[in-house]
Coordinates of C-alpha atoms and ligand atoms in Angstrom, one line a residue:
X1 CA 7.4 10.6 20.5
X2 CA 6.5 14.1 19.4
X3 CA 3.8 15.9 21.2
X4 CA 0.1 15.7 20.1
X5 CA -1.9 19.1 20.3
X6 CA -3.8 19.2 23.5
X7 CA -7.1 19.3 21.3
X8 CA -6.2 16.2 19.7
X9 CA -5.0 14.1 22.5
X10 CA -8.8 12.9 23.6
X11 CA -9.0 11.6 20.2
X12 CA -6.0 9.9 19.9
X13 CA -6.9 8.5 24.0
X14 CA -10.1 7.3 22.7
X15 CA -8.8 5.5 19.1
X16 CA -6.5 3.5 21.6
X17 CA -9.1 2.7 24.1
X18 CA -12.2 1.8 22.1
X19 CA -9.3 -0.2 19.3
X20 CA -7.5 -2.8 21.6
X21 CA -5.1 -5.1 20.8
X22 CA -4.5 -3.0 17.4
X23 CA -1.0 -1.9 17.8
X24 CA -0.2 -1.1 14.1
X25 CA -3.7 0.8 13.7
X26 CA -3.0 3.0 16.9
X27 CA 0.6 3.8 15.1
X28 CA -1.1 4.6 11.9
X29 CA -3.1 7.1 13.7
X30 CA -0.8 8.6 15.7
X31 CA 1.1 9.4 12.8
X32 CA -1.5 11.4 10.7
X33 CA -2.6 13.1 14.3
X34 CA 0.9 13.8 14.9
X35 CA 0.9 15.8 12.2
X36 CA -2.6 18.0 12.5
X37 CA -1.4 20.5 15.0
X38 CA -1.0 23.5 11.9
X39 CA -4.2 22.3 10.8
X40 CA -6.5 22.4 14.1
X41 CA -5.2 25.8 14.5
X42 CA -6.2 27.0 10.8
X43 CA -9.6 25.2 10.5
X44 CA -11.9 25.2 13.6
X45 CA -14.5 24.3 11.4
X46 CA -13.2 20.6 11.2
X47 CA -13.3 20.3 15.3
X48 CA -16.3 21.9 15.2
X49 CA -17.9 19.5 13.0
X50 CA -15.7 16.1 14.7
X51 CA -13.9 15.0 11.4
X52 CA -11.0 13.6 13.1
X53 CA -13.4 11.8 15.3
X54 CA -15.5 10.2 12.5
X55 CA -12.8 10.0 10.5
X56 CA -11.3 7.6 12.9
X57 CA -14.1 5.0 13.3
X58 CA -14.5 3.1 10.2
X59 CA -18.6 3.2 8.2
X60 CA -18.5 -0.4 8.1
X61 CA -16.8 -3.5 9.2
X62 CA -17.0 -6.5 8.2
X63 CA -16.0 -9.9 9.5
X64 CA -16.7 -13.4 8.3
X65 CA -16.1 -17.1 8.2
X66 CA -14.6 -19.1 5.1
X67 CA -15.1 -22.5 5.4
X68 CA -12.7 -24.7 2.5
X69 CA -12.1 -28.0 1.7
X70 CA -7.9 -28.8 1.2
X71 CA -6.4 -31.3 -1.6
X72 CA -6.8 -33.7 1.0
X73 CA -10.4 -33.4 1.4
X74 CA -9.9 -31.8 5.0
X75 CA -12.2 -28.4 6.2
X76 CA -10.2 -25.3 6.7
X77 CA -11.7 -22.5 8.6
X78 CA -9.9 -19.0 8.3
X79 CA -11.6 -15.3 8.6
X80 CA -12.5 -12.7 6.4
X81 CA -12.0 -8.9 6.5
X82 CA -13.2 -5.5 5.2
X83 CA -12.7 -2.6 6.6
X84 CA -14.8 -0.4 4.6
X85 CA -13.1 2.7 6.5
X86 CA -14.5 6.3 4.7
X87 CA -16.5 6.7 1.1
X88 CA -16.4 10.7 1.4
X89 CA -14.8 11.1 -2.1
X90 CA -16.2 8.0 -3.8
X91 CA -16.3 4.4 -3.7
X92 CA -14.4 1.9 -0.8
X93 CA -10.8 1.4 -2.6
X94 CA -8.4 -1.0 -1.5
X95 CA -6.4 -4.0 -1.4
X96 CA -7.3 -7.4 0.4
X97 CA -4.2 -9.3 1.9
X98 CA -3.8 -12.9 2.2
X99 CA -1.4 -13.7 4.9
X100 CA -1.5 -15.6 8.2
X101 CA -0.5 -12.0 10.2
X102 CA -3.7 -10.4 9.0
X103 CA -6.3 -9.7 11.6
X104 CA -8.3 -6.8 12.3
X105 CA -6.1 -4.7 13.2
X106 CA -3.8 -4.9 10.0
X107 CA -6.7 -4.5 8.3
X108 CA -7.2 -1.4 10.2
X109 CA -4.4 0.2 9.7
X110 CA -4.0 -0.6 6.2
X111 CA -7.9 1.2 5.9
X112 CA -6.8 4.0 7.9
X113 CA -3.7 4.8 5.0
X114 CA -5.9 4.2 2.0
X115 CA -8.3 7.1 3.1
X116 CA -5.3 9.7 2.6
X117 CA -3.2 7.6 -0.3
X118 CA -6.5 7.2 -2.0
X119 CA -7.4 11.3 -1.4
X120 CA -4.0 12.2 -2.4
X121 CA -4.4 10.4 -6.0
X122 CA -6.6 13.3 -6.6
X123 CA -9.1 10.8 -7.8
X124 CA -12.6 10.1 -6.6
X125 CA -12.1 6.6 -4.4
X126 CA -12.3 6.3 -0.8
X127 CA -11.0 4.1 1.5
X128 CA -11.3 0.6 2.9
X129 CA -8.9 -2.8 2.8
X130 CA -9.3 -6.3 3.6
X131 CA -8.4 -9.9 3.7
X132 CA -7.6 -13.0 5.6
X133 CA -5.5 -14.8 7.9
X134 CA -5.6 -17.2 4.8
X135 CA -1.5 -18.1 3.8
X136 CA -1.3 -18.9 0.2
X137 CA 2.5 -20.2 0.5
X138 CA 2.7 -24.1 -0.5
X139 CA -1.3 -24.2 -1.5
X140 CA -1.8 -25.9 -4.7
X141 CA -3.5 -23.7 -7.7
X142 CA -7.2 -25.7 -7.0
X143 CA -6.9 -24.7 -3.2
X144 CA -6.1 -21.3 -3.6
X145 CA -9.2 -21.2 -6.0
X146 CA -11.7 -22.8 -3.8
X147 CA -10.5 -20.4 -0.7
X148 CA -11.3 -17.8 -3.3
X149 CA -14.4 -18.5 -4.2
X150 CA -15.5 -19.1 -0.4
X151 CA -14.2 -15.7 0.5
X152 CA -16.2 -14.3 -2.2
X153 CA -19.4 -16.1 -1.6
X154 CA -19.8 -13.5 1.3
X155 CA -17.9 -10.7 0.4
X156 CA -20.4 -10.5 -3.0
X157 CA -23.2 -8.7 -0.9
X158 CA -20.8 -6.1 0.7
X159 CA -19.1 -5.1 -2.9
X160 CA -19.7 -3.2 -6.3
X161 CA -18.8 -0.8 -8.7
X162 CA -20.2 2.2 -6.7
X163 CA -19.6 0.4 -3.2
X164 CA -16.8 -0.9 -2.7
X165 CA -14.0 -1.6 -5.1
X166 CA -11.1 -4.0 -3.8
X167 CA -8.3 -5.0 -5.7
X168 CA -4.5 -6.9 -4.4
X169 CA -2.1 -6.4 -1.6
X170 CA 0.2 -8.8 -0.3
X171 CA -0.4 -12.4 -1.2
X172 CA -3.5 -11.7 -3.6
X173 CA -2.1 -11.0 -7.2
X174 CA -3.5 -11.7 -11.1
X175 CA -4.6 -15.3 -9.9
X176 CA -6.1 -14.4 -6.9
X177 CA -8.5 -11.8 -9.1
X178 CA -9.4 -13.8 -11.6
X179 CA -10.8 -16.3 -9.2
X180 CA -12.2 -14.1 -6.9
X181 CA -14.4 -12.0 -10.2
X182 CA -14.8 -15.4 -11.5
X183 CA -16.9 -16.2 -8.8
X184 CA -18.5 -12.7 -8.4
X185 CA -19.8 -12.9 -12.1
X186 CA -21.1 -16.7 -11.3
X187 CA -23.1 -15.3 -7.7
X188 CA -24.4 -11.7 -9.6
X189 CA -25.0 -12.9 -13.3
X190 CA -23.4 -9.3 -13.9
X191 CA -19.8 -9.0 -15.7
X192 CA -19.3 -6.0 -13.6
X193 CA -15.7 -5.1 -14.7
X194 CA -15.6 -2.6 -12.2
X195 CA -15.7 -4.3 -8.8
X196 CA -12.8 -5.3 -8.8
X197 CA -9.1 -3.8 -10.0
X198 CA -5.8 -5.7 -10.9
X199 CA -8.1 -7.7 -13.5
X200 CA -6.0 -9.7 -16.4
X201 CA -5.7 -7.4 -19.5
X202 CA -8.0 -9.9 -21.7
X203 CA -10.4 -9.5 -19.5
X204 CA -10.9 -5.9 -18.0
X205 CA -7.7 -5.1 -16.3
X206 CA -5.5 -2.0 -17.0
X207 CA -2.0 -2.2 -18.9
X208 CA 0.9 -1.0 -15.8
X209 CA -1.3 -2.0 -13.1
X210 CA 1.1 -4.8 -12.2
X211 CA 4.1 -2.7 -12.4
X212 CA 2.3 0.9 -11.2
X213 CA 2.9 0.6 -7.1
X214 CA 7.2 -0.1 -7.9
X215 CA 7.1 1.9 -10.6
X216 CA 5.1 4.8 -9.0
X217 CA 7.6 4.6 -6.0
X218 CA 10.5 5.3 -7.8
X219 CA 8.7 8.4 -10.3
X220 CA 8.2 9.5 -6.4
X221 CA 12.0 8.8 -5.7
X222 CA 13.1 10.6 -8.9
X223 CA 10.6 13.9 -8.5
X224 CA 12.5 14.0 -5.0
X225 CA 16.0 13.7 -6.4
X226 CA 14.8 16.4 -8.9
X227 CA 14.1 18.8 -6.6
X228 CA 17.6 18.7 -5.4
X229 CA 18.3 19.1 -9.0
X230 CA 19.5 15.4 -9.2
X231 CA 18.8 11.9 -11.0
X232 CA 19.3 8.1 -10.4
X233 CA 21.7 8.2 -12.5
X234 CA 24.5 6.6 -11.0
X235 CA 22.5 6.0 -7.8
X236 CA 23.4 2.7 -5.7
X237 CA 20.1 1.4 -4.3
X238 CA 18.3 -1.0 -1.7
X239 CA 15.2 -1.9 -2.6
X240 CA 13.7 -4.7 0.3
X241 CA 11.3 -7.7 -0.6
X242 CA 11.0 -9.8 -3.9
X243 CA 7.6 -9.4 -4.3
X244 CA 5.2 -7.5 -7.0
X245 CA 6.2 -3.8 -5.5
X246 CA 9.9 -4.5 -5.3
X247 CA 10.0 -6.4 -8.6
X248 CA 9.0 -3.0 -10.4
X249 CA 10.9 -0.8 -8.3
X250 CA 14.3 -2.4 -9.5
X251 CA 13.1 -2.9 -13.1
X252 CA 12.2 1.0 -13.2
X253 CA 15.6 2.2 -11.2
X254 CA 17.9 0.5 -13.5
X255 CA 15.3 2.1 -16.3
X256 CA 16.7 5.1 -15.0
X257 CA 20.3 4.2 -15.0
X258 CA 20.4 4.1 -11.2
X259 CA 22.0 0.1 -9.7
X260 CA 19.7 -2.0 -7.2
X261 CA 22.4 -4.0 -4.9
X262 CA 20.4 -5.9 -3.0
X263 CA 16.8 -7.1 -2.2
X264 CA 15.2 -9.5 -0.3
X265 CA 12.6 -12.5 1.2
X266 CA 11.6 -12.9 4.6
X267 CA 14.3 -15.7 4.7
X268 CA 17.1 -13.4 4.2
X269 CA 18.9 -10.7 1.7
X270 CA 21.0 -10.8 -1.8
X271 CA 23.9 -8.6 -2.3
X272 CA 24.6 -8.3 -6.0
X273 CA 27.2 -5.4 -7.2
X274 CA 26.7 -5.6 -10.3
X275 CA 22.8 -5.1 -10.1
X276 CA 20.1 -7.1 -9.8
X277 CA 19.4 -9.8 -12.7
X278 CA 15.2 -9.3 -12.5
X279 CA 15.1 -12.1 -15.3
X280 CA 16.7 -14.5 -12.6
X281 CA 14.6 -13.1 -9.8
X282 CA 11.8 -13.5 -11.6
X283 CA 13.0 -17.4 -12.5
X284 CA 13.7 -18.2 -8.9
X285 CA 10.4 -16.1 -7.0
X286 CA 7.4 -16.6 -9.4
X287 CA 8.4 -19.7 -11.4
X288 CA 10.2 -21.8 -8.9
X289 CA 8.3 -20.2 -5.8
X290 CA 11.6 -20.8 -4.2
X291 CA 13.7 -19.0 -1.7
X292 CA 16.3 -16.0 -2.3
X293 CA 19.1 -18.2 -1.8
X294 CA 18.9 -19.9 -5.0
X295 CA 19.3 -16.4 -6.9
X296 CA 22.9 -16.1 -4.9
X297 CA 23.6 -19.5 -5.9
X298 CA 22.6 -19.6 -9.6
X299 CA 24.7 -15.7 -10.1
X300 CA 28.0 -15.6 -10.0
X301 CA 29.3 -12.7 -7.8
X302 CA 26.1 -12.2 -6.0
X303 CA 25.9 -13.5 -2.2
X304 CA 23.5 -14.3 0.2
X305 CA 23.0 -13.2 3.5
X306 CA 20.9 -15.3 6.1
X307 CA 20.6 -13.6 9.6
X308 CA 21.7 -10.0 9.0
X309 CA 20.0 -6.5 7.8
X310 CA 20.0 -5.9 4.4
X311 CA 19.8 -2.7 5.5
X312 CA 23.2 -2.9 6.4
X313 CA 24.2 -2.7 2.8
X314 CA 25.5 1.2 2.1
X315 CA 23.1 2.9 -0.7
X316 CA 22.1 6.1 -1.8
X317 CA 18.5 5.5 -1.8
X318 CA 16.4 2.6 -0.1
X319 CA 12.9 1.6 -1.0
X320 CA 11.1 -0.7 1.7
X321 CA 8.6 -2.9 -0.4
X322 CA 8.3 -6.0 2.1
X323 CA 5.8 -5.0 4.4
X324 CA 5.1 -3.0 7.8
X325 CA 7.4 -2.2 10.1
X326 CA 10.4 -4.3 8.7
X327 CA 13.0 -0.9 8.6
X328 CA 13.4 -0.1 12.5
X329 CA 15.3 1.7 14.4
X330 CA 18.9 -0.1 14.1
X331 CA 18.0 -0.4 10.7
X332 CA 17.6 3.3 10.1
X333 CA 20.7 4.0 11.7
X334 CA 22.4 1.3 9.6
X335 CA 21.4 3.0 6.4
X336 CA 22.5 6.8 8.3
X337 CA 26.4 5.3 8.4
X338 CA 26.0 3.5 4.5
X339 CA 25.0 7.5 3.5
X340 CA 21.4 6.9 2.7
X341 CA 20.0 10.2 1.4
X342 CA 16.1 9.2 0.7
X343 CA 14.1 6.9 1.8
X344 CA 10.9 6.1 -0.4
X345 CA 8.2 3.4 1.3
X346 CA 7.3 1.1 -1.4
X347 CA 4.8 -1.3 1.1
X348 CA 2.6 0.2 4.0
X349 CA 4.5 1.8 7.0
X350 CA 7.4 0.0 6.3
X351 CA 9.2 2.6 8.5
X352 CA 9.2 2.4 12.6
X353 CA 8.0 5.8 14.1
X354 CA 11.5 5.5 15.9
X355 CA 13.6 4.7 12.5
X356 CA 11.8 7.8 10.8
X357 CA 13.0 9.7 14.0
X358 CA 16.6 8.6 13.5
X359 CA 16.1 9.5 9.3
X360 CA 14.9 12.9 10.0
X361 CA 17.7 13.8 12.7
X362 CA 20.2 12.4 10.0
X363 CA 18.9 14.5 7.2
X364 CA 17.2 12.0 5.4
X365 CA 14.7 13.1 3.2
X366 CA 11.6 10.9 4.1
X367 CA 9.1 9.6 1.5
X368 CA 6.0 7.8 3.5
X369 CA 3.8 5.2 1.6
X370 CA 0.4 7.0 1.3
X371 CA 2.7 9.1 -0.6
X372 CA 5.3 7.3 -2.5
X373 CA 3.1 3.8 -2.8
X374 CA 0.1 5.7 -4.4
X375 CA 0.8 4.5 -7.9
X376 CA -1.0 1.3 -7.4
X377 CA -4.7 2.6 -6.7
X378 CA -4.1 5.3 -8.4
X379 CA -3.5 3.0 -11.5
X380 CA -6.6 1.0 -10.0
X381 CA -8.6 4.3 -10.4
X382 CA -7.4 4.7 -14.1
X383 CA -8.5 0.3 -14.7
X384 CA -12.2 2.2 -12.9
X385 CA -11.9 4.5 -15.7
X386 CA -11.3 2.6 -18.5
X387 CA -13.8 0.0 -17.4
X388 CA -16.0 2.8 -17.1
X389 CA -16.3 3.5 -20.5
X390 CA -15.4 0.2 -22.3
X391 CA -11.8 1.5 -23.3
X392 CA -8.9 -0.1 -23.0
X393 CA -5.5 2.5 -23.3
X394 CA -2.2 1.6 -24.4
X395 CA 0.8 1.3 -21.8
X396 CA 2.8 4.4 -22.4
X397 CA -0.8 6.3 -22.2
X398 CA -1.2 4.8 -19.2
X399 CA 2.6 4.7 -17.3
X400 CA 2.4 8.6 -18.5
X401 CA -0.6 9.3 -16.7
X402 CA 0.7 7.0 -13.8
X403 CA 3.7 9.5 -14.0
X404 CA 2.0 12.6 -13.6
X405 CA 0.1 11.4 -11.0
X406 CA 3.2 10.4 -8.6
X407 CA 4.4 13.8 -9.8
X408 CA 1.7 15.4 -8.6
X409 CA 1.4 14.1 -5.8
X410 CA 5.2 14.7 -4.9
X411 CA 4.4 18.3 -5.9
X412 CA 1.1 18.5 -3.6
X413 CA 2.8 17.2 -0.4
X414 CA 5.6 19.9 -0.8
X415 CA 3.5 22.8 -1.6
X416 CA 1.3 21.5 1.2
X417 CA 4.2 21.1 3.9
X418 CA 5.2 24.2 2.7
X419 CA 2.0 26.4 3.4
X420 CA 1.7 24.6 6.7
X421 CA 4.8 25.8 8.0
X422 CA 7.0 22.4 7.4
X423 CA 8.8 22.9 4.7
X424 CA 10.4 19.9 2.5
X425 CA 8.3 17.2 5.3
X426 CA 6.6 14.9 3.4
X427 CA 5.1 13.1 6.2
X428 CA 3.5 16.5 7.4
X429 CA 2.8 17.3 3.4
X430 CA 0.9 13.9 2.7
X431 CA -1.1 14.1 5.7
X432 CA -2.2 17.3 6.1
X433 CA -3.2 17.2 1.9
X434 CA -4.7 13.8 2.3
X435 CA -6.7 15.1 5.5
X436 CA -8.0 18.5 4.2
X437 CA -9.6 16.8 0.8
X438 CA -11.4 14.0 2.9
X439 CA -12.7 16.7 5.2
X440 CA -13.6 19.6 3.4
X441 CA -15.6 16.6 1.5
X442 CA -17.1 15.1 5.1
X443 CA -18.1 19.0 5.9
X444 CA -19.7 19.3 2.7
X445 CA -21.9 15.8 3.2
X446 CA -23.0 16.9 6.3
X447 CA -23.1 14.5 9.3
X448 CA -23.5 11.1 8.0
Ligands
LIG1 N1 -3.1 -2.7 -2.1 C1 -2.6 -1.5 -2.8 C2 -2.3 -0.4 -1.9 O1 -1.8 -0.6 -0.8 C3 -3.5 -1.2 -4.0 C4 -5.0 -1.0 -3.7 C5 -5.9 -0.9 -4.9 O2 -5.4 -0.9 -6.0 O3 -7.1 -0.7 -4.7 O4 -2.5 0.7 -2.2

């Protein structure tokens, strides 16, 4: 692991000591810390004035029971989550994840990203994230809805337009929303569009906000291959998962007349030459709910692949979009022999600390998610805007604002890596640009 600066290693010693048991958060922090060294050195004022150290320890956390009744008339008990992490440049803004690995923390980490992904957008959101160990998969429509409106029926006091803004992540999606404000509306008597982002379009929600985290990922991808004076054109890519990120991220590369060969479920991986079929995917992982398997068996030419790495198959560009953690270090060097040349996170920390190791010695140019997964909020922030002032814009208005925003945050990390002495390192880039706007906000606020 790279060294920490000797100022910063207390802070780091204290995040894993007072945060137990919170493996992923610990690695979330390490990394931004990792990267702070140029900065401690160029800003006493920010050690002087302990914004890593406040920075670190979330304003408010929240943890709660939701009690549900299933189809079969028995009581579930599962927990609720929010982190509401830092609200130095404006409202808590961030996802809530339904899944049976979430815990505190997941949530943690996830809170810990948003701060910089969210201060990187360039728009006024802070950050927060949270959720449940609650597993949609298998639950009928009416038990998803009654989970909903439990979680809610405590989460209402925490939330609001100027307070806290959440919105989807993994497992929570258009449905999820609509029950979740539905029951909002009913507790408040207020239709408060802006509590909550990822709203249908009839009521609220933003055209491209479904497709802006994929899509945003791969403007990211194609600013990078610019810079090296290059498109997708031609491109063979992997993009990983099935869900809403990696969905978009195929529809946009082959938009751009680059080939996704493969994707995947947590059951297993696709190979398909001759490019993904996304009307098929669609077909077999939102209608049927089914697994990957069936889209190998209903394509002709296509295979499927049940206990290997689809990082195995040889690409020009990959695109994690599954979820944290999934590209390790075997992985990495998998994608090194197939002649990988960027790597773009589409989900949260996808990428090891090891496999980003391996990348980097290999030449790899390295895209992290508060970076390249920032089209989502940041599409969230333009739903906050619209709600705002009762508009409702078109979707090429909106995809091009969604596409100068991944371009300028591509353009911000490099200038920013740049001045800092790391040239072309967008980890060092996204977390040192991220860090500076949240602090230079925290000095300004005083100690609160
Ligand atoms: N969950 C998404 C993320 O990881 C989006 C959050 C939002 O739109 O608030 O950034």
């Amino acid at each position: 692991m790279p060294q920490l600066h000797p100022h910063l290693v207390p802070i780091f010693d204290e995040i894993v000591r007072r945060n137990p048991g919170e493996p992923e958060f610990h690695q979330a922090a390490r990394e931004v810390i990792e990267s702070l060294a140029p900065v401690v050195e160029r800003h006493p004022e920010y050690a002087d004035a302990e914004i890593l150290r406040r920075l670190c320890e979330p304003e408010r956390q929240i943890i709660f029971r939701v009690p549900w009744v299933d189809d079969a008339g028995r009581t579930q008990v599962n927990r609720g989550f929010r982190v509401e992490f830092n609200s130095a440049l404006g409202p808590f803004k961030g996802g809530l994840r339904f899944h049976p690995s979430v815990n505190l923390g997941i949530v943690k980490f996830l809170g810990f990203e948003q701060i910089f992904k969210n201060a990187l957008t360039g728009m006024p959101i802070g950050g927060g994230k949270g959720g449940s160990d609650f597993d949609p998969k298998g639950k009928s429509d009416a038990e998803v809805m009654r989970f909903c409106q439990s979680f809610m029926t405590e989460l209402y006091r925490h939330i609001g337009e100027y307070t806290d803004v959440p919105a989807g992540d993994i497992g929570v999606g258009g449905r999820e929303i609509g029950y979740l404000f539905g029951q909002y509306k009913r507790i408040t008597n207020r239709y408060e569009s802006g509590v909550l982002t990822g709203k249908g379009i009839s009521w609220g929600g933003s055209l491209v906000r479904t497709e802006s985290t994929g899509y945003g990922a791969v403007f990211f991808a194609q600013e990078i291959l610019r810079t090296g004076g290059d498109s997708f054109d031609g491109k063979r890519v992997v993009v990983s998962g099935a869900g809403n990120v990696a969905t978009y991220a195929i529809e946009k590369v082959h938009q751009l007349g680059g080939t996704v060969v493969a994707c995947s479920d947590s059951s297993g991986y696709v190979v398909d030459e001759a490019g993904i079929d996304l009307e098929l995917l669609r077909e077999v992982k939102d209608v049927r709910r089914a697994r990957i398997r069936e889209y190998a068996e209903a394509r002709a030419g296509a295979t499927y692949v049940s206990d290997g790495s689809i990082w195995d198959v040889p690409a020009d560009v990959a695109i994690p979009s599954a979820t944290q953690n999934e590209l390790d270090e075997s992985g990495a060097a998998a994608l090194v022999r197939g002649g990988v040349r960027i790597v773009a996170e589409g989900a949260n920390m996808p990428t090891t600390p090891q496999a980003i190791r391996v990348l980097r010695e290999a030449g790899v140019i390295f895209a992290p998610g508060k970076a390249a997964n920032a089209g989502g909020v940041a599409t969230s922030a333009l739903e906050m805007q619209q709600n705002a002032s009762r508009d409702a814009w078109t979707f090429e208005h909106t995809e091009e604002r969604l596409h100068e925003t991944m371009r300028a945050i591509h353009d911000r990390c490099l200038e920013t890596a740049e001045r800092y002495g790391a040239p072309g390192d967008y980890v060092v880039g996204a977390n040192i640009a991220g860090f500076t706007r949240v602090a230079d906000a925290m000095l300004a606020l005083g100690v609160i």
